[in-house]
Short mmCIF file of N, CA and C in Angstrom, two decimals:
data_model
loop_
_atom_site.label_atom_id
_atom_site.label_comp_id
_atom_site.label_asym_id
_atom_site.label_seq_id
_atom_site.Cartn_x
_atom_site.Cartn_y
_atom_site.Cartn_z
N MET A 262 -135.41 -14.59 -79.91
CA MET A 262 -136.49 -13.99 -78.28
C MET A 262 -136.01 -15.25 -77.47
N LYS A 263 -135.57 -15.33 -76.32
CA LYS A 263 -135.50 -15.36 -75.11
C LYS A 263 -136.54 -15.61 -73.83
N LEU A 264 -136.77 -15.89 -73.38
CA LEU A 264 -138.04 -16.14 -72.15
C LEU A 264 -137.41 -14.35 -71.39
N GLU A 265 -136.64 -14.69 -70.84
CA GLU A 265 -136.56 -13.35 -70.46
C GLU A 265 -136.23 -12.16 -70.87
N ASP A 266 -136.59 -11.75 -72.39
CA ASP A 266 -137.23 -10.70 -73.47
C ASP A 266 -138.41 -10.42 -73.06
N ILE A 267 -139.30 -11.41 -72.81
CA ILE A 267 -140.61 -10.82 -72.55
C ILE A 267 -140.54 -10.08 -71.22
N LYS A 268 -141.93 -8.67 -71.82
CA LYS A 268 -142.25 -7.87 -70.84
C LYS A 268 -143.35 -7.93 -70.30
N ASN A 269 -143.65 -7.57 -71.52
CA ASN A 269 -145.05 -7.29 -71.56
C ASN A 269 -146.09 -8.86 -72.35
N VAL A 270 -147.38 -8.89 -71.40
CA VAL A 270 -148.14 -9.76 -72.17
C VAL A 270 -149.83 -9.18 -72.06
N ALA A 271 -150.54 -10.03 -72.72
CA ALA A 271 -151.84 -10.13 -72.75
C ALA A 271 -152.69 -10.98 -72.62
N SER A 272 -153.96 -10.79 -71.57
CA SER A 272 -154.91 -12.12 -71.02
C SER A 272 -155.80 -11.39 -71.79
N ILE A 273 -156.46 -12.41 -72.51
CA ILE A 273 -157.38 -12.30 -73.39
C ILE A 273 -159.16 -13.12 -72.65
N GLY A 274 -159.89 -11.98 -71.87
CA GLY A 274 -160.72 -12.37 -71.41
C GLY A 274 -160.73 -13.40 -69.56
N GLY A 275 -161.39 -12.75 -68.67
CA GLY A 275 -160.52 -12.45 -67.44
C GLY A 275 -161.20 -13.81 -66.62
N GLY A 276 -162.10 -14.24 -66.70
CA GLY A 276 -163.13 -15.40 -66.12
C GLY A 276 -161.78 -15.51 -64.76
N VAL A 277 -162.36 -16.89 -64.35
CA VAL A 277 -161.16 -17.58 -63.36
C VAL A 277 -160.01 -17.72 -63.75
N ILE A 278 -159.37 -18.45 -65.01
CA ILE A 278 -158.06 -18.67 -65.40
C ILE A 278 -157.89 -17.67 -65.69
N GLY A 279 -158.67 -16.62 -66.40
CA GLY A 279 -157.25 -15.61 -66.83
C GLY A 279 -157.09 -14.63 -66.10
N SER A 280 -158.08 -14.30 -64.90
CA SER A 280 -157.86 -13.37 -64.10
C SER A 280 -156.81 -14.37 -63.32
N SER A 281 -156.43 -15.53 -63.08
CA SER A 281 -155.48 -16.24 -62.93
C SER A 281 -153.83 -16.04 -63.01
N TRP A 282 -154.44 -16.36 -64.82
CA TRP A 282 -153.09 -16.00 -65.05
C TRP A 282 -152.26 -14.59 -65.43
N THR A 283 -153.65 -13.62 -65.23
CA THR A 283 -152.84 -12.02 -64.96
C THR A 283 -152.34 -12.10 -63.67
N VAL A 284 -152.59 -12.43 -63.18
CA VAL A 284 -152.08 -12.16 -61.23
C VAL A 284 -150.37 -12.91 -61.24
N LEU A 285 -150.71 -14.00 -61.71
CA LEU A 285 -149.23 -14.69 -62.53
C LEU A 285 -148.37 -13.86 -62.76
N PHE A 286 -148.35 -13.89 -63.76
CA PHE A 286 -147.61 -12.97 -64.98
C PHE A 286 -147.24 -11.40 -64.20
N ALA A 287 -148.37 -11.11 -63.64
CA ALA A 287 -147.78 -9.93 -62.38
C ALA A 287 -146.75 -9.96 -61.42
N MET A 288 -147.25 -11.22 -60.39
CA MET A 288 -146.49 -11.68 -59.77
C MET A 288 -144.82 -11.52 -60.42
N LYS A 289 -144.91 -12.30 -61.56
CA LYS A 289 -143.13 -12.62 -61.83
C LYS A 289 -142.50 -11.84 -62.29
N GLY A 290 -143.67 -10.36 -62.44
CA GLY A 290 -143.19 -9.03 -62.91
C GLY A 290 -143.24 -8.64 -64.43
N LEU A 291 -144.47 -9.06 -65.20
CA LEU A 291 -144.04 -8.68 -66.06
C LEU A 291 -145.70 -7.80 -65.95
N ASN A 292 -145.43 -6.95 -67.45
CA ASN A 292 -146.77 -5.61 -67.67
C ASN A 292 -147.84 -6.69 -68.28
N VAL A 293 -149.34 -6.73 -67.65
CA VAL A 293 -150.15 -6.95 -67.97
C VAL A 293 -151.57 -6.66 -68.25
N LYS A 294 -151.70 -6.69 -69.70
CA LYS A 294 -152.89 -6.03 -70.44
C LYS A 294 -154.00 -7.21 -70.13
N LEU A 295 -155.28 -6.18 -69.46
CA LEU A 295 -156.25 -7.78 -69.41
C LEU A 295 -157.09 -6.75 -70.50
N TYR A 296 -158.23 -7.66 -71.05
CA TYR A 296 -158.70 -7.48 -71.91
C TYR A 296 -160.22 -8.37 -72.05
N ASP A 297 -161.46 -7.72 -72.13
CA ASP A 297 -162.14 -9.18 -72.13
C ASP A 297 -163.69 -8.59 -72.64
N ILE A 298 -165.03 -9.01 -72.67
CA ILE A 298 -165.71 -8.55 -73.90
C ILE A 298 -166.43 -7.81 -73.62
N ASN A 299 -166.55 -6.74 -72.43
CA ASN A 299 -167.10 -6.01 -72.19
C ASN A 299 -167.26 -4.61 -71.04
N ASP A 300 -167.29 -3.87 -70.48
CA ASP A 300 -166.86 -2.94 -69.04
C ASP A 300 -167.18 -4.01 -67.53
N ASP A 301 -168.55 -4.70 -68.33
CA ASP A 301 -169.06 -5.50 -66.99
C ASP A 301 -168.04 -6.33 -66.63
N CYS A 302 -167.78 -7.38 -68.00
CA CYS A 302 -166.50 -8.27 -67.18
C CYS A 302 -165.83 -7.74 -67.16
N ILE A 303 -164.77 -6.81 -67.15
CA ILE A 303 -163.63 -6.21 -67.28
C ILE A 303 -163.97 -5.69 -65.29
N ALA A 304 -164.95 -5.60 -65.17
CA ALA A 304 -165.66 -4.84 -63.51
C ALA A 304 -165.22 -6.39 -62.51
N ALA A 305 -166.00 -7.35 -62.42
CA ALA A 305 -165.74 -8.47 -62.56
C ALA A 305 -164.75 -9.33 -62.03
N ASP A 306 -163.88 -8.91 -63.07
CA ASP A 306 -162.25 -8.98 -62.79
C ASP A 306 -161.58 -8.20 -62.19
N LYS A 307 -161.44 -7.76 -62.43
CA LYS A 307 -160.40 -6.85 -61.24
C LYS A 307 -161.21 -7.39 -59.81
N ASN A 308 -162.28 -6.98 -59.39
CA ASN A 308 -163.03 -8.07 -58.01
C ASN A 308 -162.02 -9.85 -57.88
N THR A 309 -162.39 -10.49 -59.33
CA THR A 309 -161.69 -11.68 -58.96
C THR A 309 -160.24 -11.28 -58.91
N ILE A 310 -159.69 -10.48 -59.59
CA ILE A 310 -158.21 -10.32 -59.08
C ILE A 310 -157.27 -9.73 -57.89
N GLU A 311 -158.38 -9.19 -57.25
CA GLU A 311 -157.68 -8.48 -55.92
C GLU A 311 -158.26 -9.21 -54.94
N GLY A 312 -159.13 -9.92 -55.45
CA GLY A 312 -159.59 -11.09 -54.74
C GLY A 312 -158.34 -12.18 -54.48
N ASN A 313 -157.88 -12.69 -55.43
CA ASN A 313 -157.25 -13.63 -55.34
C ASN A 313 -155.76 -13.25 -54.74
N ILE A 314 -155.66 -11.66 -55.26
CA ILE A 314 -154.21 -11.04 -54.52
C ILE A 314 -154.25 -10.48 -53.48
N ASP A 315 -155.39 -10.64 -52.69
CA ASP A 315 -155.72 -10.51 -51.18
C ASP A 315 -155.88 -11.87 -50.35
N PHE A 316 -155.91 -12.87 -50.90
CA PHE A 316 -155.42 -14.36 -50.33
C PHE A 316 -154.42 -14.45 -50.62
N LEU A 317 -153.27 -14.33 -51.59
CA LEU A 317 -151.69 -14.65 -51.91
C LEU A 317 -151.26 -13.87 -50.44
N VAL A 318 -151.75 -12.61 -50.33
CA VAL A 318 -151.12 -11.36 -49.75
C VAL A 318 -151.29 -12.38 -47.77
N ALA A 319 -152.55 -12.47 -47.74
CA ALA A 319 -152.62 -13.22 -46.40
C ALA A 319 -152.00 -14.30 -46.22
N ASN A 320 -151.58 -15.53 -47.40
CA ASN A 320 -151.05 -16.58 -46.98
C ASN A 320 -149.35 -16.62 -47.00
N GLY A 321 -148.97 -15.20 -47.61
CA GLY A 321 -147.58 -14.76 -47.76
C GLY A 321 -147.19 -15.03 -48.64
N ALA A 322 -148.04 -15.37 -50.43
CA ALA A 322 -147.39 -15.85 -51.26
C ALA A 322 -146.64 -13.82 -52.20
N ILE A 323 -147.25 -13.28 -51.41
CA ILE A 323 -147.53 -11.41 -51.97
C ILE A 323 -146.94 -11.01 -51.16
N ALA A 324 -145.65 -9.98 -51.23
CA ALA A 324 -145.67 -9.26 -49.60
C ALA A 324 -145.97 -7.87 -50.40
N ASP A 325 -146.24 -7.29 -51.12
CA ASP A 325 -146.46 -6.29 -52.15
C ASP A 325 -147.66 -6.34 -52.96
N LYS A 326 -148.83 -5.78 -52.48
CA LYS A 326 -149.95 -5.76 -52.99
C LYS A 326 -150.01 -5.08 -54.38
N ASP A 327 -149.83 -3.78 -53.78
CA ASP A 327 -149.53 -2.54 -54.14
C ASP A 327 -149.04 -2.79 -55.66
N ALA A 328 -147.74 -3.35 -55.66
CA ALA A 328 -146.52 -3.48 -56.65
C ALA A 328 -146.83 -4.09 -57.68
N VAL A 329 -148.33 -5.68 -57.46
CA VAL A 329 -148.32 -6.19 -58.13
C VAL A 329 -149.41 -6.01 -58.72
N LEU A 330 -150.53 -5.18 -58.08
CA LEU A 330 -151.67 -4.58 -59.16
C LEU A 330 -151.07 -3.70 -60.09
N ALA A 331 -149.89 -2.69 -59.59
CA ALA A 331 -149.08 -1.92 -60.63
C ALA A 331 -148.87 -2.07 -61.83
N LYS A 332 -148.93 -3.49 -62.15
CA LYS A 332 -148.28 -4.54 -63.15
C LYS A 332 -149.40 -5.16 -64.10
N ILE A 333 -150.66 -4.51 -63.29
CA ILE A 333 -151.76 -4.40 -64.09
C ILE A 333 -151.93 -3.67 -64.65
#
């Protein structure tokens, strides 16, 4: 398997690092499934991810927020 063959990844645990990896993978065009311990954690992860993406959009690192979110 080659690196370019990878299309899907899983992020286990959202926290600060997991949410950051999730955004990075989605920015690179990979489909990301985020898993966390419970629904409350998933809700917090979503807020962290959206905040990260908003920051990246505001600083010109991401042009299309919706395209990145669609990958997650």
